[in-house]
Amino acid sequence: MTDSQDSGSRDSGSRDSGSAGAGEQTAGTSVAAEPVTAGTRARRRLMPERRRPAPVGHSRETGDRRLGYLLVAPVLILLLAITAYPLIYNVWNAFHFDNLSYGNLPHNFTGWKNFTAMFDSAQWVSALQRTLVFTVVTIVFDIVVGLALALMMHRQFRGRGFLRASILVPWAMPTVVSAMLWKTMFDPSAGFVDYILGAFHPGWSGIAWLGASVWRSWVAIFIADSWKNIPFVAILLLAGLQVIPNDVYEAARMDGASWWQSFTRVTLPLLRPALSVALIFRTLQALLVFDVIYIMTGGGPGNSTESLSYLSYNTFIINTDFGLGGAMSIILVLLALAVSFVYVRALRPAA
C-alpha cells in the first residue's frame, strides 16, 4: 500500500514537472516565434515609450537649482545694469565725437581718431611712462616687504596673534583717510616727517614734500600707497605659507638643505599660487592708482604726478571729452588685462 502511494506521488510529480517544463517551453517558443518584421518595428516606434519616474532626490535637486537661479537673477540683472551698460556706452563714446564743450555738434562716428589723438598726445605718453615706473617699483618693494612680513608672522612667537590683527589696520583704513593722514604728516609746518628729519640734520627741516619737487612728491605718494597695501600682500602670502606642510621642510632639512635652499627650492615654488594672486591684485591697484594722487598732489607740480587713471579722470570730468576719455579708459583696461594674462601664464603651476 505504501509502495503504491509513493509510486503514484512520483508519477504525479513527474507529470507536474513535465507540464511546467512544457509550459515554459511553450512560452519560450511563443516569445521567440514572434518574427521581427518591418510592421513590428513600425508598431514599436508608434507605441509610447515607458520612462522610469524620476527619483525624488533628483526632482528636489532640480527644484533647488531653479530656486537658486531665481534668487541670483535680481543680483545679476543689477550687476549687468551697473557694469555692462556703462562699459558698452564707454566703448560707443570711444568711437564717436562726444564733447560737452561742443554740445551743439552731432555725435558723429569718428572711428579710430580718438585713439590716434591719444597715442599722439605727449601728455598721455608721459602719464603712461610714470604709471609703468610707479607700478614696477611698487610691485617689487611691496612683494619683497610683504613676503618678509609673512615669513615673520609664520613663525611661532609670543604676540603673533596681536601682530597679525594689527597689521591689517592700514589696509582696512579707507584710502582717502590714509592719503589725508600722510598728506598731513608730510606737511612742512604741521607734519612730523620734517620734525624727525630735522632732529638728525637741521637743514632737512621745513622741506616741501608735496607740490614743490617732482621726486619728493613721488616718494610721498609711494610711501602712502605702500603703507596701505603691503599688509594685504603679507596676509595673502601668509595664507599661502600656512598651506605648505611641515613634512616638506623636514625632508629638505634631512637632505642637508640650508635655509636659503629651502626657501628658494621649497617655499617659493609651493608659494607660487598665492604669489600670483598677490601680484595680480597689487599690479592692478598700482596701474589704476588714482585716489592717493588726487588727495596728496592733485597731479602736481604741473602734470608731473599724473597717472593714466588721473589723466582719464581729467579728460572725462574736467575737459568733458567723453570720446577721448573713453579711448583712454579702454586702453587702460586692456593694459590691465594683458598684465594679468601674463602673470597667469607665467606663474601657473607646472603640470
mmCIF file of C-alpha atoms in Angstrom:
data_model
loop_
_atom_site.group_PDB
_atom_site.id
_atom_site.type_symbol
_atom_site.label_atom_id
_atom_site.label_comp_id
_atom_site.label_asym_id
_atom_site.label_seq_id
_atom_site.Cartn_x
_atom_site.Cartn_y
_atom_site.Cartn_z
ATOM 1 C CA MET A 1 0.000 0.000 0.000
ATOM 2 C CA THR A 2 2.737 2.374 0.875
ATOM 3 C CA ASP A 3 4.748 1.488 -2.216
ATOM 4 C CA SER A 4 1.769 2.164 -4.488
ATOM 5 C CA GLN A 5 1.173 5.559 -2.897
ATOM 6 C CA ASP A 6 4.835 6.511 -3.315
ATOM 7 C CA SER A 7 4.811 5.484 -6.937
ATOM 8 C CA GLY A 8 1.612 7.438 -7.534
ATOM 9 C CA SER A 9 3.065 10.541 -5.979
ATOM 10 C CA ARG A 10 6.218 10.186 -8.096
ATOM 11 C CA ASP A 11 4.140 9.828 -11.218
ATOM 12 C CA SER A 12 2.058 12.885 -10.384
ATOM 13 C CA GLY A 13 5.219 14.931 -9.620
ATOM 14 C CA SER A 14 6.750 13.917 -12.876
ATOM 15 C CA ARG A 15 3.571 14.859 -14.720
ATOM 16 C CA ASP A 16 3.510 18.282 -12.966
ATOM 17 C CA SER A 17 7.147 18.963 -13.759
ATOM 18 C CA GLY A 18 6.608 17.855 -17.314
ATOM 19 C CA SER A 19 3.654 20.134 -17.669
ATOM 20 C CA ALA A 20 5.642 23.051 -16.167
ATOM 21 C CA GLY A 21 8.539 22.417 -18.499
ATOM 22 C CA ALA A 22 6.162 22.190 -21.403
ATOM 23 C CA GLY A 23 4.591 25.467 -20.327
ATOM 24 C CA GLU A 24 7.965 27.175 -20.126
ATOM 25 C CA GLN A 25 8.928 25.739 -23.481
ATOM 26 C CA THR A 26 5.650 26.880 -24.984
ATOM 27 C CA ALA A 27 6.102 30.371 -23.584
ATOM 28 C CA GLY A 28 9.668 30.498 -24.764
ATOM 29 C CA THR A 29 8.708 29.313 -28.220
ATOM 30 C CA SER A 30 5.856 31.796 -28.334
ATOM 31 C CA VAL A 31 8.170 34.684 -27.492
ATOM 32 C CA ALA A 32 10.899 33.515 -29.774
ATOM 33 C CA ALA A 33 8.436 32.620 -32.514
ATOM 34 C CA GLU A 34 7.289 36.195 -32.964
ATOM 35 C CA PRO A 35 9.129 37.344 -36.078
ATOM 36 C CA VAL A 36 10.746 40.769 -36.205
ATOM 37 C CA THR A 37 9.376 42.315 -39.372
ATOM 38 C CA ALA A 38 9.020 45.833 -40.733
ATOM 39 C CA GLY A 39 5.496 46.028 -39.352
ATOM 40 C CA THR A 40 6.710 45.048 -35.906
ATOM 41 C CA ARG A 41 9.354 47.753 -35.979
ATOM 42 C CA ALA A 42 6.800 50.354 -37.047
ATOM 43 C CA ARG A 43 4.390 49.258 -34.323
ATOM 44 C CA ARG A 44 7.167 49.550 -31.731
ATOM 45 C CA ARG A 45 8.004 53.059 -32.920
ATOM 46 C CA LEU A 46 4.375 54.139 -32.640
ATOM 47 C CA MET A 47 3.937 52.698 -29.169
ATOM 48 C CA PRO A 48 4.726 55.270 -26.410
ATOM 49 C CA GLU A 49 7.952 54.578 -24.572
ATOM 50 C CA ARG A 50 7.592 53.902 -20.898
ATOM 51 C CA ARG A 51 10.021 56.007 -18.897
ATOM 52 C CA ARG A 52 11.042 55.429 -15.390
ATOM 53 C CA PRO A 53 9.800 58.054 -12.959
ATOM 54 C CA ALA A 54 12.484 60.483 -11.800
ATOM 55 C CA PRO A 55 13.735 59.781 -8.303
ATOM 56 C CA VAL A 56 12.567 62.052 -5.525
ATOM 57 C CA GLY A 57 16.077 63.329 -4.809
ATOM 58 C CA HIS A 58 16.623 64.321 -8.438
ATOM 59 C CA SER A 59 13.413 66.372 -8.583
ATOM 60 C CA ARG A 60 14.321 68.093 -5.340
ATOM 61 C CA GLU A 61 17.790 68.911 -6.668
ATOM 62 C CA THR A 62 16.271 70.369 -9.846
ATOM 63 C CA GLY A 63 13.874 72.480 -7.811
ATOM 64 C CA ASP A 64 16.677 73.767 -5.598
ATOM 65 C CA ARG A 65 18.718 74.687 -8.656
ATOM 66 C CA ARG A 66 15.826 76.621 -10.173
ATOM 67 C CA LEU A 67 15.205 78.382 -6.877
ATOM 68 C CA GLY A 68 18.894 79.328 -6.727
ATOM 69 C CA TYR A 69 18.722 80.796 -10.226
ATOM 70 C CA LEU A 70 15.642 82.798 -9.300
ATOM 71 C CA LEU A 71 17.306 84.172 -6.179
ATOM 72 C CA VAL A 72 20.522 85.122 -8.017
ATOM 73 C CA ALA A 73 18.754 86.612 -11.059
ATOM 74 C CA PRO A 74 17.961 90.045 -9.490
ATOM 75 C CA VAL A 75 21.578 90.490 -8.421
ATOM 76 C CA LEU A 76 22.867 89.509 -11.863
ATOM 77 C CA ILE A 77 20.459 91.924 -13.540
ATOM 78 C CA LEU A 78 21.581 94.703 -11.199
ATOM 79 C CA LEU A 79 25.254 93.984 -11.879
ATOM 80 C CA LEU A 80 24.643 93.987 -15.618
ATOM 81 C CA ALA A 81 22.825 97.308 -15.341
ATOM 82 C CA ILE A 82 25.655 98.813 -13.273
ATOM 83 C CA THR A 83 28.664 97.430 -15.170
ATOM 84 C CA ALA A 84 27.631 96.221 -18.615
ATOM 85 C CA TYR A 85 25.698 99.308 -19.704
ATOM 86 C CA PRO A 86 28.421 101.847 -18.753
ATOM 87 C CA LEU A 87 31.045 99.635 -20.386
ATOM 88 C CA ILE A 88 29.115 99.394 -23.652
ATOM 89 C CA TYR A 89 28.351 103.118 -23.558
ATOM 90 C CA ASN A 90 32.025 103.890 -22.951
ATOM 91 C CA VAL A 91 33.028 101.800 -25.971
ATOM 92 C CA TRP A 92 30.455 103.691 -28.028
ATOM 93 C CA ASN A 93 31.908 107.013 -26.851
ATOM 94 C CA ALA A 94 35.436 105.951 -27.807
ATOM 95 C CA PHE A 95 34.425 105.704 -31.467
ATOM 96 C CA HIS A 96 32.304 108.866 -31.582
ATOM 97 C CA PHE A 97 32.734 112.585 -31.068
ATOM 98 C CA ASP A 98 31.232 113.298 -27.661
ATOM 99 C CA ASN A 99 32.449 116.513 -26.039
ATOM 100 C CA LEU A 100 30.124 118.508 -23.813
ATOM 101 C CA SER A 101 32.132 121.644 -24.524
ATOM 102 C CA TYR A 102 30.693 121.438 -28.053
ATOM 103 C CA GLY A 103 27.238 120.271 -27.078
ATOM 104 C CA ASN A 104 25.558 121.564 -30.240
ATOM 105 C CA LEU A 105 27.687 119.397 -32.532
ATOM 106 C CA PRO A 106 26.356 115.954 -33.503
ATOM 107 C CA HIS A 107 27.936 112.815 -32.073
ATOM 108 C CA ASN A 108 29.358 111.604 -35.357
ATOM 109 C CA PHE A 109 31.246 108.357 -35.789
ATOM 110 C CA THR A 110 34.986 109.106 -35.788
ATOM 111 C CA GLY A 111 36.474 105.617 -35.990
ATOM 112 C CA TRP A 112 39.976 105.440 -34.524
ATOM 113 C CA LYS A 113 40.552 109.202 -34.327
ATOM 114 C CA ASN A 114 40.223 109.313 -30.545
ATOM 115 C CA PHE A 115 42.799 106.541 -30.209
ATOM 116 C CA THR A 116 45.240 108.190 -32.625
ATOM 117 C CA ALA A 117 44.848 111.503 -30.801
ATOM 118 C CA MET A 118 45.566 109.737 -27.527
ATOM 119 C CA PHE A 119 48.706 107.989 -28.810
ATOM 120 C CA ASP A 120 49.946 111.247 -30.364
ATOM 121 C CA SER A 121 49.470 113.121 -27.080
ATOM 122 C CA ALA A 122 52.746 113.743 -25.249
ATOM 123 C CA GLN A 123 50.806 114.133 -22.004
ATOM 124 C CA TRP A 124 49.336 110.639 -22.330
ATOM 125 C CA VAL A 125 52.713 109.089 -23.195
ATOM 126 C CA SER A 126 54.296 110.754 -20.158
ATOM 127 C CA ALA A 127 51.461 109.547 -17.926
ATOM 128 C CA LEU A 128 51.936 106.020 -19.279
ATOM 129 C CA GLN A 129 55.650 106.087 -18.515
ATOM 130 C CA ARG A 130 55.082 107.386 -14.978
ATOM 131 C CA THR A 131 52.390 104.770 -14.326
ATOM 132 C CA LEU A 132 54.574 101.902 -15.529
ATOM 133 C CA VAL A 133 57.585 103.040 -13.491
ATOM 134 C CA PHE A 134 55.446 103.514 -10.403
ATOM 135 C CA THR A 135 53.892 100.057 -10.913
ATOM 136 C CA VAL A 136 57.240 98.269 -11.274
ATOM 137 C CA VAL A 137 58.840 99.977 -8.272
ATOM 138 C CA THR A 138 55.759 99.473 -6.111
ATOM 139 C CA ILE A 139 55.345 95.804 -7.033
ATOM 140 C CA VAL A 140 58.974 94.909 -6.306
ATOM 141 C CA PHE A 141 59.014 96.742 -2.984
ATOM 142 C CA ASP A 142 55.599 95.558 -1.785
ATOM 143 C CA ILE A 143 56.179 91.906 -2.681
ATOM 144 C CA VAL A 144 59.607 91.789 -1.006
ATOM 145 C CA VAL A 145 58.449 93.535 2.178
ATOM 146 C CA GLY A 146 55.139 91.637 2.232
ATOM 147 C CA LEU A 147 56.939 88.309 1.875
ATOM 148 C CA ALA A 148 59.318 89.230 4.702
ATOM 149 C CA LEU A 149 56.366 90.119 6.936
ATOM 150 C CA ALA A 150 54.588 86.890 6.007
ATOM 151 C CA LEU A 151 57.669 84.801 6.870
ATOM 152 C CA MET A 152 57.981 86.610 10.185
ATOM 153 C CA MET A 153 54.310 86.148 11.096
ATOM 154 C CA HIS A 154 54.510 82.480 10.094
ATOM 155 C CA ARG A 155 56.956 81.763 12.919
ATOM 156 C CA GLN A 156 55.929 80.836 16.455
ATOM 157 C CA PHE A 157 56.456 83.673 18.946
ATOM 158 C CA ARG A 158 54.568 85.418 21.701
ATOM 159 C CA GLY A 159 52.163 88.081 20.494
ATOM 160 C CA ARG A 160 51.842 86.654 16.987
ATOM 161 C CA GLY A 161 48.045 86.901 17.008
ATOM 162 C CA PHE A 162 48.142 90.555 18.037
ATOM 163 C CA LEU A 163 50.661 91.318 15.282
ATOM 164 C CA ARG A 164 48.524 89.596 12.666
ATOM 165 C CA ALA A 165 45.487 91.587 13.728
ATOM 166 C CA SER A 166 47.254 94.934 13.998
ATOM 167 C CA ILE A 167 48.967 94.661 10.630
ATOM 168 C CA LEU A 168 45.569 94.785 8.934
ATOM 169 C CA VAL A 169 44.771 98.251 10.295
ATOM 170 C CA PRO A 170 46.400 100.217 7.429
ATOM 171 C CA TRP A 171 44.717 98.045 4.798
ATOM 172 C CA ALA A 172 41.297 98.309 6.496
ATOM 173 C CA MET A 173 41.539 102.099 6.573
ATOM 174 C CA PRO A 174 39.845 103.887 3.638
ATOM 175 C CA THR A 175 42.304 105.143 1.053
ATOM 176 C CA VAL A 176 41.043 108.712 1.275
ATOM 177 C CA VAL A 177 41.621 108.735 5.032
ATOM 178 C CA SER A 178 45.127 107.262 4.771
ATOM 179 C CA ALA A 179 46.042 109.697 1.972
ATOM 180 C CA MET A 180 44.864 112.670 4.037
ATOM 181 C CA LEU A 181 46.809 111.321 7.011
ATOM 182 C CA TRP A 182 50.036 111.098 5.046
ATOM 183 C CA LYS A 183 49.436 114.473 3.425
ATOM 184 C CA THR A 184 49.249 115.996 6.915
ATOM 185 C CA MET A 185 52.356 114.122 8.040
ATOM 186 C CA PHE A 186 54.342 115.415 5.052
ATOM 187 C CA ASP A 187 53.232 118.983 5.674
ATOM 188 C CA PRO A 188 56.369 121.106 6.411
ATOM 189 C CA SER A 189 54.668 123.109 9.156
ATOM 190 C CA ALA A 190 52.360 120.589 10.853
ATOM 191 C CA GLY A 191 53.773 117.171 9.902
ATOM 192 C CA PHE A 192 56.135 115.040 11.939
ATOM 193 C CA VAL A 193 58.249 113.854 8.966
ATOM 194 C CA ASP A 194 60.178 117.106 8.729
ATOM 195 C CA TYR A 195 60.338 117.266 12.524
ATOM 196 C CA ILE A 196 62.029 113.843 12.708
ATOM 197 C CA LEU A 197 64.355 114.628 9.810
ATOM 198 C CA GLY A 198 65.256 117.966 11.399
ATOM 199 C CA ALA A 199 66.346 116.149 14.545
ATOM 200 C CA PHE A 200 69.076 114.403 12.525
ATOM 201 C CA HIS A 201 70.024 117.348 10.339
ATOM 202 C CA PRO A 202 68.705 120.922 10.762
ATOM 203 C CA GLY A 203 68.942 121.560 7.042
ATOM 204 C CA TRP A 204 66.268 118.926 6.395
ATOM 205 C CA SER A 205 63.605 120.694 8.443
ATOM 206 C CA GLY A 206 60.950 122.610 6.544
ATOM 207 C CA ILE A 207 61.275 120.622 3.317
ATOM 208 C CA ALA A 208 58.265 120.942 0.993
ATOM 209 C CA TRP A 209 57.470 117.348 0.050
ATOM 210 C CA LEU A 210 54.267 117.831 -1.921
ATOM 211 C CA GLY A 211 53.819 120.212 -4.825
ATOM 212 C CA ALA A 212 57.356 121.611 -4.928
ATOM 213 C CA SER A 213 59.617 118.798 -6.090
ATOM 214 C CA VAL A 214 58.770 116.032 -8.530
ATOM 215 C CA TRP A 215 60.809 113.250 -6.958
ATOM 216 C CA ARG A 216 59.819 114.176 -3.397
ATOM 217 C CA SER A 217 56.157 114.158 -4.424
ATOM 218 C CA TRP A 218 56.556 110.675 -5.889
ATOM 219 C CA VAL A 219 58.369 109.481 -2.755
ATOM 220 C CA ALA A 220 55.466 110.673 -0.607
ATOM 221 C CA ILE A 221 52.933 109.006 -2.912
ATOM 222 C CA PHE A 222 54.967 105.803 -2.933
ATOM 223 C CA ILE A 223 55.196 105.680 0.886
ATOM 224 C CA ALA A 224 51.485 106.354 1.379
ATOM 225 C CA ASP A 225 50.441 103.761 -1.215
ATOM 226 C CA SER A 226 52.808 101.044 0.010
ATOM 227 C CA TRP A 227 51.919 101.647 3.673
ATOM 228 C CA LYS A 228 48.305 100.828 2.880
ATOM 229 C CA ASN A 229 48.769 97.872 0.524
ATOM 230 C CA ILE A 230 51.732 95.941 1.968
ATOM 231 C CA PRO A 231 49.555 94.366 4.728
ATOM 232 C CA PHE A 232 47.221 92.983 2.069
ATOM 233 C CA VAL A 233 50.144 91.335 0.270
ATOM 234 C CA ALA A 234 51.515 89.983 3.553
ATOM 235 C CA ILE A 235 48.195 88.372 4.529
ATOM 236 C CA LEU A 236 47.836 86.710 1.113
ATOM 237 C CA LEU A 237 51.347 85.286 1.265
ATOM 238 C CA LEU A 238 50.855 84.193 4.879
ATOM 239 C CA ALA A 239 47.813 82.190 3.812
ATOM 240 C CA GLY A 240 49.964 80.509 1.159
ATOM 241 C CA LEU A 241 52.688 79.701 3.678
ATOM 242 C CA GLN A 242 50.245 78.053 6.052
ATOM 243 C CA VAL A 243 49.164 75.608 3.342
ATOM 244 C CA ILE A 244 52.713 74.257 2.890
ATOM 245 C CA PRO A 245 53.133 71.115 5.064
ATOM 246 C CA ASN A 246 55.981 70.949 7.564
ATOM 247 C CA ASP A 247 56.961 67.482 6.301
ATOM 248 C CA VAL A 248 58.434 69.081 3.196
ATOM 249 C CA TYR A 249 60.763 71.247 5.277
ATOM 250 C CA GLU A 250 61.699 68.264 7.456
ATOM 251 C CA ALA A 251 62.604 66.242 4.373
ATOM 252 C CA ALA A 252 64.697 69.109 2.991
ATOM 253 C CA ARG A 253 66.459 69.505 6.343
ATOM 254 C CA MET A 254 67.259 65.791 6.451
ATOM 255 C CA ASP A 255 68.731 66.056 2.963
ATOM 256 C CA GLY A 256 71.110 68.738 4.226
ATOM 257 C CA ALA A 257 69.443 71.759 2.612
ATOM 258 C CA SER A 258 70.303 75.160 4.051
ATOM 259 C CA TRP A 259 67.775 77.858 4.905
ATOM 260 C CA TRP A 260 68.308 79.603 1.585
ATOM 261 C CA GLN A 261 67.978 76.367 -0.386
ATOM 262 C CA SER A 262 64.752 75.509 1.439
ATOM 263 C CA PHE A 263 63.436 78.990 0.706
ATOM 264 C CA THR A 264 64.317 79.014 -2.998
ATOM 265 C CA ARG A 265 63.549 75.354 -3.811
ATOM 266 C CA VAL A 266 60.671 74.579 -1.451
ATOM 267 C CA THR A 267 58.949 77.746 -0.245
ATOM 268 C CA LEU A 268 58.889 79.807 -3.424
ATOM 269 C CA PRO A 269 57.692 77.018 -5.769
ATOM 270 C CA LEU A 270 54.924 75.990 -3.373
ATOM 271 C CA LEU A 271 54.045 79.645 -2.760
ATOM 272 C CA ARG A 272 53.508 80.317 -6.461
ATOM 273 C CA PRO A 273 49.646 80.272 -6.404
ATOM 274 C CA ALA A 274 49.435 82.780 -3.539
ATOM 275 C CA LEU A 275 52.223 84.844 -5.086
ATOM 276 C CA SER A 276 50.389 85.034 -8.413
ATOM 277 C CA VAL A 277 47.208 86.246 -6.695
ATOM 278 C CA ALA A 278 49.141 88.903 -4.770
ATOM 279 C CA LEU A 279 50.945 90.045 -7.921
ATOM 280 C CA ILE A 280 47.739 90.328 -9.948
ATOM 281 C CA PHE A 281 45.846 92.283 -7.294
ATOM 282 C CA ARG A 282 48.754 94.561 -6.465
ATOM 283 C CA THR A 283 49.597 95.245 -10.103
ATOM 284 C CA LEU A 284 46.022 96.190 -10.903
ATOM 285 C CA GLN A 285 45.943 98.515 -7.893
ATOM 286 C CA ALA A 286 49.179 100.199 -8.983
ATOM 287 C CA LEU A 287 48.133 100.549 -12.615
ATOM 288 C CA LEU A 288 44.797 102.081 -11.613
ATOM 289 C CA VAL A 289 46.190 104.343 -8.875
ATOM 290 C CA PHE A 290 44.113 107.487 -8.593
ATOM 291 C CA ASP A 291 42.855 108.391 -5.116
ATOM 292 C CA VAL A 292 46.280 108.763 -3.465
ATOM 293 C CA ILE A 293 47.459 111.108 -6.216
ATOM 294 C CA TYR A 294 44.174 113.018 -6.234
ATOM 295 C CA ILE A 295 44.313 113.655 -2.472
ATOM 296 C CA MET A 296 48.038 114.266 -1.967
ATOM 297 C CA THR A 297 49.270 116.141 -5.052
ATOM 298 C CA GLY A 298 46.359 116.664 -7.447
ATOM 299 C CA GLY A 299 48.677 115.641 -10.282
ATOM 300 C CA GLY A 300 51.189 118.387 -9.484
ATOM 301 C CA PRO A 301 53.535 120.027 -9.560
ATOM 302 C CA GLY A 302 52.217 120.745 -13.030
ATOM 303 C CA ASN A 303 51.413 117.370 -14.594
ATOM 304 C CA SER A 304 54.444 115.574 -13.165
ATOM 305 C CA THR A 305 52.497 113.134 -10.941
ATOM 306 C CA GLU A 306 49.618 112.389 -13.288
ATOM 307 C CA SER A 307 48.856 108.699 -13.762
ATOM 308 C CA LEU A 308 46.753 107.148 -16.509
ATOM 309 C CA SER A 309 43.707 106.995 -14.255
ATOM 310 C CA TYR A 310 44.145 110.611 -13.173
ATOM 311 C CA LEU A 311 44.567 111.769 -16.779
ATOM 312 C CA SER A 312 41.460 109.831 -17.777
ATOM 313 C CA TYR A 313 39.565 111.493 -14.918
ATOM 314 C CA ASN A 314 40.666 114.947 -16.069
ATOM 315 C CA THR A 315 39.650 114.170 -19.640
ATOM 316 C CA PHE A 316 36.228 112.934 -18.572
ATOM 317 C CA ILE A 317 35.271 115.328 -15.782
ATOM 318 C CA ILE A 318 37.363 118.475 -16.284
ATOM 319 C CA ASN A 319 37.561 118.611 -20.089
ATOM 320 C CA THR A 320 34.204 116.793 -20.603
ATOM 321 C CA ASP A 321 35.662 114.957 -23.613
ATOM 322 C CA PHE A 322 33.888 111.608 -23.318
ATOM 323 C CA GLY A 323 35.230 110.319 -26.636
ATOM 324 C CA LEU A 324 38.911 110.760 -25.815
ATOM 325 C CA GLY A 325 38.324 109.747 -22.182
ATOM 326 C CA GLY A 326 36.587 106.569 -23.322
ATOM 327 C CA ALA A 327 39.549 105.682 -25.519
ATOM 328 C CA MET A 328 41.942 106.226 -22.588
ATOM 329 C CA SER A 329 39.899 104.052 -20.256
ATOM 330 C CA ILE A 330 39.647 101.244 -22.823
ATOM 331 C CA ILE A 331 43.419 101.179 -23.313
ATOM 332 C CA LEU A 332 43.895 101.181 -19.541
ATOM 333 C CA VAL A 333 41.549 98.205 -19.118
ATOM 334 C CA LEU A 334 43.251 96.314 -21.940
ATOM 335 C CA LEU A 335 46.642 97.009 -20.371
ATOM 336 C CA ALA A 336 45.456 95.646 -17.025
ATOM 337 C CA LEU A 337 44.015 92.531 -18.681
ATOM 338 C CA ALA A 338 47.241 91.935 -20.614
ATOM 339 C CA VAL A 339 49.355 92.171 -17.470
ATOM 340 C CA SER A 340 47.017 89.796 -15.623
ATOM 341 C CA PHE A 341 47.173 87.312 -18.503
ATOM 342 C CA VAL A 342 50.965 87.391 -18.492
ATOM 343 C CA TYR A 343 51.020 86.770 -14.739
ATOM 344 C CA VAL A 344 48.613 83.835 -15.004
ATOM 345 C CA ARG A 345 50.587 82.246 -17.843
ATOM 346 C CA ALA A 346 53.976 82.784 -16.228
ATOM 347 C CA LEU A 347 53.066 81.739 -12.685
ATOM 348 C CA ARG A 348 50.710 78.866 -13.346
ATOM 349 C CA PRO A 349 51.707 75.604 -11.628
ATOM 350 C CA ALA A 350 53.708 73.148 -13.662
ATOM 351 C CA ALA A 351 51.843 70.055 -14.848
#
